[in-house]
mmCIF file of C-alpha atoms in Angstrom:
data_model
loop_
_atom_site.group_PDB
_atom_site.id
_atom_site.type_symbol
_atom_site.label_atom_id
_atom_site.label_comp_id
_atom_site.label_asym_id
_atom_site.label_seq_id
_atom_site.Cartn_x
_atom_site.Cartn_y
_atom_site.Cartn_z
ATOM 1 C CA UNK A 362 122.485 217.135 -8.735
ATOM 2 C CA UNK A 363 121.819 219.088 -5.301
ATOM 3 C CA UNK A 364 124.471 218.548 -2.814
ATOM 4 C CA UNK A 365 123.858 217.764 1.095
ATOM 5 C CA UNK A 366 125.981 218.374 3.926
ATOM 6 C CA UNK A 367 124.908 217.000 6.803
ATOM 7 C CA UNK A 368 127.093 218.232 9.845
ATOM 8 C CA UNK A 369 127.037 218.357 13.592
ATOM 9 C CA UNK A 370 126.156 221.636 15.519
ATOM 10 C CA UNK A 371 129.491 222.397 16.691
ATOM 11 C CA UNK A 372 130.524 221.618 12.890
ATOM 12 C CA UNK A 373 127.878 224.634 11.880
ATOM 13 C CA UNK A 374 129.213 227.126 14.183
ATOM 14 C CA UNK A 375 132.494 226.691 13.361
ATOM 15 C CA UNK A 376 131.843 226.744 9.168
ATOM 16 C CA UNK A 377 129.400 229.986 10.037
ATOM 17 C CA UNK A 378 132.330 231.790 11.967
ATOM 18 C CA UNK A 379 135.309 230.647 9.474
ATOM 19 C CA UNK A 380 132.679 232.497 6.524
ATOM 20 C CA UNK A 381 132.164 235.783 8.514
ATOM 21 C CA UNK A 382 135.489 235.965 8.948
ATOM 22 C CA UNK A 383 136.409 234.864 5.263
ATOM 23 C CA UNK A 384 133.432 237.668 4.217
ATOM 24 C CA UNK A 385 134.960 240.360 6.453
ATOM 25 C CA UNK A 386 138.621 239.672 5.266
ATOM 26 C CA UNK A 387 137.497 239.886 1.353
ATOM 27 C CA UNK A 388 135.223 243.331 2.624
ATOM 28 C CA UNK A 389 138.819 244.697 3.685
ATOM 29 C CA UNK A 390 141.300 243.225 0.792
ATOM 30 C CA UNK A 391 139.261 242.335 -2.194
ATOM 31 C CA UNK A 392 136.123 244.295 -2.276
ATOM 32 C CA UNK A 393 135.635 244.177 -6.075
ATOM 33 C CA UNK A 394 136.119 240.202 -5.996
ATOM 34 C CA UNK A 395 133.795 239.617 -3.321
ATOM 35 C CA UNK A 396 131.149 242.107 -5.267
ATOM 36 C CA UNK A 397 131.513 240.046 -8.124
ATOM 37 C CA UNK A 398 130.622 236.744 -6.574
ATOM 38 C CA UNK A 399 127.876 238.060 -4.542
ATOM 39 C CA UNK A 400 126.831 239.073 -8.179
ATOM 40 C CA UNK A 401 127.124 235.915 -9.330
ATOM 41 C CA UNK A 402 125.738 233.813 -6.965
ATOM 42 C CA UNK A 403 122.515 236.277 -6.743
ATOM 43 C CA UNK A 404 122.462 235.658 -11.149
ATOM 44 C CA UNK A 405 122.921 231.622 -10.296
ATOM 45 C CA UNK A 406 119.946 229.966 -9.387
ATOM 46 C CA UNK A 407 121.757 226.417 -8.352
ATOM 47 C CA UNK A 408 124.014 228.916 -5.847
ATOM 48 C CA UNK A 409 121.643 229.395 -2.654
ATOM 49 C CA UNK A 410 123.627 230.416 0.346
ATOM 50 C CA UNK A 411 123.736 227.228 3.043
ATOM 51 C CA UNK A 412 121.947 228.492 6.061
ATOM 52 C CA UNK A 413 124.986 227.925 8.557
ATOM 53 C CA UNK A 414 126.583 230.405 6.312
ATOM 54 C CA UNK A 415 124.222 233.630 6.053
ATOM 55 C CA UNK A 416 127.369 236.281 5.143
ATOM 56 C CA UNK A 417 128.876 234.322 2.477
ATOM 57 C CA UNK A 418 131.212 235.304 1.349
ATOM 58 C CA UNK A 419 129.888 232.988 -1.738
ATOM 59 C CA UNK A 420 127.674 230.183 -1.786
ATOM 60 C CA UNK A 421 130.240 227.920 -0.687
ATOM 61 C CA UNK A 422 133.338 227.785 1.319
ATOM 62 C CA UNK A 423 135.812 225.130 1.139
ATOM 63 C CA UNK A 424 138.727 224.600 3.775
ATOM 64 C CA UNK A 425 141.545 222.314 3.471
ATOM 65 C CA UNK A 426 143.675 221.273 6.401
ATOM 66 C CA UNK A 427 146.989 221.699 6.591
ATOM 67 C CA UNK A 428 147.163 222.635 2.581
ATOM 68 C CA UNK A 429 146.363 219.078 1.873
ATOM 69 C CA UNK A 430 144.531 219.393 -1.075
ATOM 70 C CA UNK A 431 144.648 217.075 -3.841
ATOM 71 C CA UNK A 432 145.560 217.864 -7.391
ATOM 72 C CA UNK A 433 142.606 218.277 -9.592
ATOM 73 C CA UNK A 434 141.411 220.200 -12.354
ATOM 74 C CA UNK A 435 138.026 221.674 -11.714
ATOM 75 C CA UNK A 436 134.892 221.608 -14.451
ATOM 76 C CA UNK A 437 132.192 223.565 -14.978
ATOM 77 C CA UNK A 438 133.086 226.269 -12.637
ATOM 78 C CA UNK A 439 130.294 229.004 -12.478
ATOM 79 C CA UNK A 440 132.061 231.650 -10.627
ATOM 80 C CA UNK A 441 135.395 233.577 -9.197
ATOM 81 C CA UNK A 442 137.586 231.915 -6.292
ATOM 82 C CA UNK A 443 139.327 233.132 -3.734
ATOM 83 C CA UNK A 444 141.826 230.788 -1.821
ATOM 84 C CA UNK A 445 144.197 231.714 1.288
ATOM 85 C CA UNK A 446 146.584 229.690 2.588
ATOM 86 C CA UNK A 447 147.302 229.610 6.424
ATOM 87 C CA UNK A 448 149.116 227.142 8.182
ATOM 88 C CA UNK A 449 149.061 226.345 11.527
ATOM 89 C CA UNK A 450 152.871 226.802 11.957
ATOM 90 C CA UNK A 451 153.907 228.743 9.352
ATOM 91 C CA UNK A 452 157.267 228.312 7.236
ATOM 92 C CA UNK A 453 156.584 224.541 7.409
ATOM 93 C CA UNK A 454 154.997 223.847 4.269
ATOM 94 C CA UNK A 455 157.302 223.178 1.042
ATOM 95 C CA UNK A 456 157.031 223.032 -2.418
ATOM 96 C CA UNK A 457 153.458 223.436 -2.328
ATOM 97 C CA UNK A 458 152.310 225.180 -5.110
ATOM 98 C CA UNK A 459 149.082 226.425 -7.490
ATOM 99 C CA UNK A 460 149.321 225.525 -10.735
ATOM 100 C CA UNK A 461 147.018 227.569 -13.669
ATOM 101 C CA UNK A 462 147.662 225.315 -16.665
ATOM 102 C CA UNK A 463 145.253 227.499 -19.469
ATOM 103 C CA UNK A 464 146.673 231.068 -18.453
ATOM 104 C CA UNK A 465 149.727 232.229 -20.283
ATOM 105 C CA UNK A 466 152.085 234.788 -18.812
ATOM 106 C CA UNK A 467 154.769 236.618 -20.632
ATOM 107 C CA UNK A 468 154.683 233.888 -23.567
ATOM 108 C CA UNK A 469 154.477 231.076 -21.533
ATOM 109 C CA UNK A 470 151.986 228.648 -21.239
ATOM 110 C CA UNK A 471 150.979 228.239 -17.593
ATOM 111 C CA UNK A 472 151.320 230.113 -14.236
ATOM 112 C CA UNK A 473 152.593 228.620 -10.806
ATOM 113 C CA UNK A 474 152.137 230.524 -7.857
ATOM 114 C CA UNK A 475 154.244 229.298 -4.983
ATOM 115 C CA UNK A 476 152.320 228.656 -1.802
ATOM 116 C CA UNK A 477 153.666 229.621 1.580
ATOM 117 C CA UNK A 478 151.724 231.091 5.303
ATOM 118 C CA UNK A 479 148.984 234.183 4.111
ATOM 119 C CA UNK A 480 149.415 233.440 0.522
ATOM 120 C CA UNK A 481 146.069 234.899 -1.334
ATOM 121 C CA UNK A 482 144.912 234.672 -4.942
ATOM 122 C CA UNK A 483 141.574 235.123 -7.049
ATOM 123 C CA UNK A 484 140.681 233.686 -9.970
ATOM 124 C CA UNK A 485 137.717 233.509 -12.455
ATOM 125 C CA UNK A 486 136.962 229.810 -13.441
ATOM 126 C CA UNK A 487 134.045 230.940 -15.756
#
């Protein structure tokens, strides 16, 4: 299935400077990561880069407000993830947290990372 997003103009620029500045944060902090979904995407032929989004960092970028995203388990996953979470006043959020339910750490089954303001993490969902 091909996906569609059909946005306004204002929408565009916005999405177009959020992934420059997503691309040039990963260039500083997680240069191997970012190398290895460039990779990825370039090996992928249903991951074209959108056109409002010519630096990447990745094929996609996906921004949730106000770390409102809903549980889910993600499927079929084709490459590495980054995720940051900023808040717009930060110390408010709490008890928010990441949950890896198939990695094992130490002899336990699952990993939670806590979530709080400038919180980053990678992860391969191959």
């Amino acid at each position: 299935a091909q996906e569609l997003f059909v946005g306004t103009y204002e929408r565009h620029k916005q999405i177009k400077r959020a992934s420059t500045l997503m691309r040039h944060w990963m260039e500083d902090n997680m240069p191997s990561t970012l190398k290895d979904i460039l990779d990825n995407d370039t090996g992928t032929a249903s991951m074209k880069p959108l056109s409002f989004m010519p630096e990447g960092p990745g094929s996609r970028l996906i921004l949730s407000v106000d770390l409102a995203n809903a549980p889910h388990y993600d499927v079929n996953d084709v490459s590495k993830s980054v995720a940051v979470w900023v808040e717009e006043k930060p110390g408010q959020a709490e008890n928010w947290y990441f949950v890896f339910p198939n990695i094992s750490y130490e002899d336990k089954e699952g990993v939670v990372v806590r979530l709080r303001h400038g919180t980053a993490i990678s992860w391969d969902g191959r």
